[in-house]
Amino acid sequence: MNSTTLNIEALIFSSEQSVTIFEIMQVLQAAGEENVTEDSVKEHIESIKQKYDDANFAIALVEINKGYQFLTKKEHYQLVNQLQIQRSKKRLSQSALETLAIIAYKQPITKLEVEQIRGVNCDYSIQKLLEKELITISGKAETIGKPLLYSTSTLFMDYFGISSKSQLPQLKDIAAEQNEIGEKPE
């Protein structure tokens, strides 16, 4: 592997979020590398992907949210999941989860609209979600008072491994049979 490939690998590895080709190009150019093109970066990324496709590595280079990130391979899910359970002290409260779900499915949405859906004040939950960078302020509504609009962040997309709102689970995908009322038709 040449130094450019190693530099790209280091950039992706060191980033907490997915890194886009454009960001990689900017950093390499700022570091003084010459002949950095989109095609050359893609070639280097493909080389890195092939390296980590080997069964001797527990991680893989994955494209998510229009960028690249190192993630643990699926066969190590149970082990990594146990670690996450151990570290779950930083979990979101039930109210923050509810607020996040509403924002994810209805984005962009104002705080008032979230509160109308939940039926309670959401100031604290929205503040915590902003602090954890799971949501962002995406603009202002064109209504009286110009309230702030909230949307999910790229960190949210990275965390859940999705690229767009359309990849969120649909209600029909998660509805359980025990939640049905009445007898089943035969």
mmCIF file of C-alpha atoms in Angstrom:
data_model
loop_
_atom_site.group_PDB
_atom_site.id
_atom_site.type_symbol
_atom_site.label_atom_id
_atom_site.label_comp_id
_atom_site.label_asym_id
_atom_site.label_seq_id
_atom_site.Cartn_x
_atom_site.Cartn_y
_atom_site.Cartn_z
ATOM 1 C CA MET A 1 0.000 0.000 0.000
ATOM 2 C CA ASN A 2 1.258 3.450 -0.826
ATOM 3 C CA SER A 3 1.310 6.435 1.520
ATOM 4 C CA THR A 4 -1.881 7.994 0.098
ATOM 5 C CA THR A 5 -3.810 4.784 0.755
ATOM 6 C CA LEU A 6 -2.425 4.646 4.287
ATOM 7 C CA ASN A 7 -3.318 8.311 4.839
ATOM 8 C CA ILE A 8 -6.909 7.700 3.674
ATOM 9 C CA GLU A 9 -7.129 4.622 5.904
ATOM 10 C CA ALA A 10 -5.917 6.707 8.869
ATOM 11 C CA LEU A 11 -8.440 9.476 8.147
ATOM 12 C CA ILE A 12 -11.362 7.064 8.015
ATOM 13 C CA PHE A 13 -10.158 5.123 11.059
ATOM 14 C CA SER A 14 -9.707 8.236 13.201
ATOM 15 C CA SER A 15 -13.107 9.721 12.411
ATOM 16 C CA GLU A 16 -16.072 9.126 14.713
ATOM 17 C CA GLN A 17 -18.427 9.713 11.797
ATOM 18 C CA SER A 18 -18.430 8.643 8.183
ATOM 19 C CA VAL A 19 -15.965 10.577 6.006
ATOM 20 C CA THR A 20 -16.964 11.684 2.507
ATOM 21 C CA ILE A 21 -14.718 11.559 -0.529
ATOM 22 C CA PHE A 22 -14.866 15.361 -0.671
ATOM 23 C CA GLU A 23 -13.609 15.625 2.940
ATOM 24 C CA ILE A 24 -10.792 13.166 2.195
ATOM 25 C CA MET A 25 -9.778 15.178 -0.881
ATOM 26 C CA GLN A 26 -9.761 18.434 1.106
ATOM 27 C CA VAL A 27 -7.586 17.009 3.882
ATOM 28 C CA LEU A 28 -5.123 15.373 1.488
ATOM 29 C CA GLN A 29 -4.792 18.574 -0.541
ATOM 30 C CA ALA A 30 -4.325 20.633 2.635
ATOM 31 C CA ALA A 31 -1.600 18.184 3.694
ATOM 32 C CA GLY A 32 0.233 18.883 0.442
ATOM 33 C CA GLU A 33 -0.574 15.740 -1.527
ATOM 34 C CA GLU A 34 -0.696 16.345 -5.245
ATOM 35 C CA ASN A 35 -2.853 14.731 -7.947
ATOM 36 C CA VAL A 36 -5.754 14.111 -5.575
ATOM 37 C CA THR A 37 -8.856 13.450 -7.661
ATOM 38 C CA GLU A 38 -12.201 11.907 -6.849
ATOM 39 C CA ASP A 39 -11.342 8.880 -8.986
ATOM 40 C CA SER A 40 -7.961 8.374 -7.306
ATOM 41 C CA VAL A 41 -9.555 8.565 -3.837
ATOM 42 C CA LYS A 42 -12.173 6.011 -4.910
ATOM 43 C CA GLU A 43 -9.396 3.679 -6.119
ATOM 44 C CA HIS A 44 -7.589 3.969 -2.786
ATOM 45 C CA ILE A 45 -10.827 3.323 -0.905
ATOM 46 C CA GLU A 46 -11.481 0.218 -3.008
ATOM 47 C CA SER A 47 -7.986 -1.001 -2.146
ATOM 48 C CA ILE A 48 -8.689 -0.498 1.558
ATOM 49 C CA LYS A 49 -12.051 -2.298 1.245
ATOM 50 C CA GLN A 50 -10.351 -5.292 -0.349
ATOM 51 C CA LYS A 51 -7.758 -5.394 2.423
ATOM 52 C CA TYR A 52 -10.439 -5.556 5.139
ATOM 53 C CA ASP A 53 -12.595 -8.088 3.285
ATOM 54 C CA ASP A 54 -10.067 -10.669 4.509
ATOM 55 C CA ALA A 55 -11.509 -12.969 7.209
ATOM 56 C CA ASN A 56 -8.518 -12.144 9.435
ATOM 57 C CA PHE A 57 -9.952 -8.695 10.150
ATOM 58 C CA ALA A 58 -12.857 -8.082 12.535
ATOM 59 C CA ILE A 59 -13.684 -4.764 10.850
ATOM 60 C CA ALA A 60 -14.756 -3.736 7.368
ATOM 61 C CA LEU A 61 -14.809 -0.474 5.456
ATOM 62 C CA VAL A 62 -18.468 0.372 4.849
ATOM 63 C CA GLU A 63 -20.131 3.121 2.831
ATOM 64 C CA ILE A 64 -22.867 4.832 4.832
ATOM 65 C CA ASN A 65 -24.491 8.236 4.675
ATOM 66 C CA LYS A 66 -22.497 9.187 1.534
ATOM 67 C CA GLY A 67 -19.239 8.553 3.355
ATOM 68 C CA TYR A 68 -16.977 5.779 4.586
ATOM 69 C CA GLN A 69 -16.508 4.362 8.054
ATOM 70 C CA PHE A 70 -14.884 1.345 9.654
ATOM 71 C CA LEU A 71 -17.444 -0.907 11.321
ATOM 72 C CA THR A 72 -17.264 -4.254 13.049
ATOM 73 C CA LYS A 73 -18.246 -7.177 10.809
ATOM 74 C CA LYS A 74 -21.676 -8.690 11.404
ATOM 75 C CA GLU A 75 -20.332 -11.976 12.751
ATOM 76 C CA HIS A 76 -19.016 -10.091 15.803
ATOM 77 C CA TYR A 77 -22.375 -8.459 16.566
ATOM 78 C CA GLN A 78 -23.139 -10.458 19.740
ATOM 79 C CA LEU A 79 -19.792 -9.679 21.328
ATOM 80 C CA VAL A 80 -19.917 -5.981 20.493
ATOM 81 C CA ASN A 81 -23.547 -5.846 21.631
ATOM 82 C CA GLN A 82 -22.478 -7.131 25.062
ATOM 83 C CA LEU A 83 -19.950 -4.319 25.317
ATOM 84 C CA GLN A 84 -22.644 -1.796 24.424
ATOM 85 C CA ILE A 85 -24.914 -3.235 27.097
ATOM 86 C CA GLN A 86 -22.096 -2.828 29.627
ATOM 87 C CA ARG A 87 -21.701 0.808 28.598
ATOM 88 C CA SER A 88 -25.407 1.562 28.472
ATOM 89 C CA LYS A 89 -25.162 4.004 31.358
ATOM 90 C CA LYS A 90 -25.230 6.778 28.772
ATOM 91 C CA ARG A 91 -28.627 5.671 27.495
ATOM 92 C CA LEU A 92 -31.324 8.092 26.531
ATOM 93 C CA SER A 93 -34.357 8.466 28.768
ATOM 94 C CA GLN A 94 -37.706 7.166 27.549
ATOM 95 C CA SER A 95 -38.879 10.740 26.888
ATOM 96 C CA ALA A 96 -35.732 11.520 24.876
ATOM 97 C CA LEU A 97 -36.205 8.324 22.823
ATOM 98 C CA GLU A 98 -39.818 9.247 22.126
ATOM 99 C CA THR A 99 -38.788 12.756 21.119
ATOM 100 C CA LEU A 100 -36.004 11.405 18.882
ATOM 101 C CA ALA A 101 -38.407 8.969 17.186
ATOM 102 C CA ILE A 102 -40.910 11.754 16.472
ATOM 103 C CA ILE A 103 -38.180 13.982 15.027
ATOM 104 C CA ALA A 104 -36.758 11.118 12.948
ATOM 105 C CA TYR A 105 -40.093 10.277 11.335
ATOM 106 C CA LYS A 106 -41.582 13.790 11.035
ATOM 107 C CA GLN A 107 -38.459 15.866 10.259
ATOM 108 C CA PRO A 108 -38.125 18.728 9.845
ATOM 109 C CA ILE A 109 -40.391 19.482 12.810
ATOM 110 C CA THR A 110 -40.799 22.260 15.356
ATOM 111 C CA LYS A 111 -40.655 21.794 19.123
ATOM 112 C CA LEU A 112 -44.327 22.750 19.353
ATOM 113 C CA GLU A 113 -45.287 20.007 16.895
ATOM 114 C CA VAL A 114 -43.278 17.460 18.897
ATOM 115 C CA GLU A 115 -44.998 18.620 22.079
ATOM 116 C CA GLN A 116 -48.424 18.335 20.435
ATOM 117 C CA ILE A 117 -47.679 14.730 19.483
ATOM 118 C CA ARG A 118 -46.193 13.766 22.878
ATOM 119 C CA GLY A 119 -48.610 15.874 24.925
ATOM 120 C CA VAL A 120 -45.871 17.155 27.260
ATOM 121 C CA ASN A 121 -43.104 19.759 27.308
ATOM 122 C CA CYS A 122 -40.011 18.608 25.368
ATOM 123 C CA ASP A 123 -37.484 21.342 26.234
ATOM 124 C CA TYR A 124 -35.206 19.046 28.270
ATOM 125 C CA SER A 125 -35.350 16.140 25.797
ATOM 126 C CA ILE A 126 -34.569 18.352 22.817
ATOM 127 C CA GLN A 127 -31.686 19.990 24.691
ATOM 128 C CA LYS A 128 -30.205 16.568 25.586
ATOM 129 C CA LEU A 129 -30.580 15.329 21.980
ATOM 130 C CA LEU A 130 -28.822 18.480 20.725
ATOM 131 C CA GLU A 131 -26.015 17.973 23.275
ATOM 132 C CA LYS A 132 -25.563 14.357 22.169
ATOM 133 C CA GLU A 133 -25.593 15.596 18.546
ATOM 134 C CA LEU A 134 -28.374 13.187 17.549
ATOM 135 C CA ILE A 135 -30.475 16.073 16.203
ATOM 136 C CA THR A 136 -29.625 19.397 14.607
ATOM 137 C CA ILE A 137 -31.348 22.693 14.015
ATOM 138 C CA SER A 138 -32.163 22.539 10.318
ATOM 139 C CA GLY A 139 -33.714 25.953 9.811
ATOM 140 C CA LYS A 140 -36.724 28.038 10.759
ATOM 141 C CA ALA A 141 -40.366 27.399 9.935
ATOM 142 C CA GLU A 142 -42.213 29.861 7.733
ATOM 143 C CA THR A 143 -44.910 30.377 10.373
ATOM 144 C CA ILE A 144 -45.587 33.076 12.940
ATOM 145 C CA GLY A 145 -42.588 33.525 15.215
ATOM 146 C CA LYS A 146 -40.307 31.536 12.889
ATOM 147 C CA PRO A 147 -39.785 28.584 15.298
ATOM 148 C CA LEU A 148 -36.691 26.404 14.904
ATOM 149 C CA LEU A 149 -36.947 23.217 12.855
ATOM 150 C CA TYR A 150 -35.254 20.048 14.107
ATOM 151 C CA SER A 151 -33.964 17.119 12.058
ATOM 152 C CA THR A 152 -31.797 14.096 12.748
ATOM 153 C CA SER A 153 -28.055 14.586 12.421
ATOM 154 C CA THR A 154 -25.439 12.718 10.436
ATOM 155 C CA LEU A 155 -24.335 11.161 13.746
ATOM 156 C CA PHE A 156 -27.855 9.722 14.090
ATOM 157 C CA MET A 157 -27.618 8.336 10.549
ATOM 158 C CA ASP A 158 -24.160 6.881 11.238
ATOM 159 C CA TYR A 159 -25.243 5.380 14.565
ATOM 160 C CA PHE A 160 -28.177 3.561 12.981
ATOM 161 C CA GLY A 161 -26.300 2.761 9.772
ATOM 162 C CA ILE A 162 -28.764 4.448 7.448
ATOM 163 C CA SER A 163 -28.386 6.947 4.651
ATOM 164 C CA SER A 164 -31.843 8.519 4.582
ATOM 165 C CA LYS A 165 -35.150 8.803 6.404
ATOM 166 C CA SER A 166 -36.661 6.281 3.977
ATOM 167 C CA GLN A 167 -34.498 3.541 5.538
ATOM 168 C CA LEU A 168 -36.115 3.932 8.967
ATOM 169 C CA PRO A 169 -38.252 0.920 9.934
ATOM 170 C CA GLN A 170 -41.895 1.266 9.019
ATOM 171 C CA LEU A 171 -44.663 0.543 11.529
ATOM 172 C CA LYS A 172 -45.732 -2.526 9.555
ATOM 173 C CA ASP A 173 -42.182 -3.893 9.951
ATOM 174 C CA ILE A 174 -42.234 -3.706 13.751
ATOM 175 C CA ALA A 175 -45.899 -4.321 14.623
ATOM 176 C CA ALA A 176 -46.180 -7.493 16.679
ATOM 177 C CA GLU A 177 -49.089 -9.912 16.479
ATOM 178 C CA GLN A 178 -49.723 -9.687 20.223
ATOM 179 C CA ASN A 179 -50.643 -6.044 19.721
ATOM 180 C CA GLU A 180 -53.643 -6.901 17.570
ATOM 181 C CA ILE A 181 -57.148 -6.544 18.991
ATOM 182 C CA GLY A 182 -59.853 -9.121 18.423
ATOM 183 C CA GLU A 183 -59.809 -12.540 16.890
ATOM 184 C CA LYS A 184 -57.780 -13.405 13.837
ATOM 185 C CA PRO A 185 -59.820 -14.184 10.743
ATOM 186 C CA GLU A 186 -59.349 -17.753 9.558
#
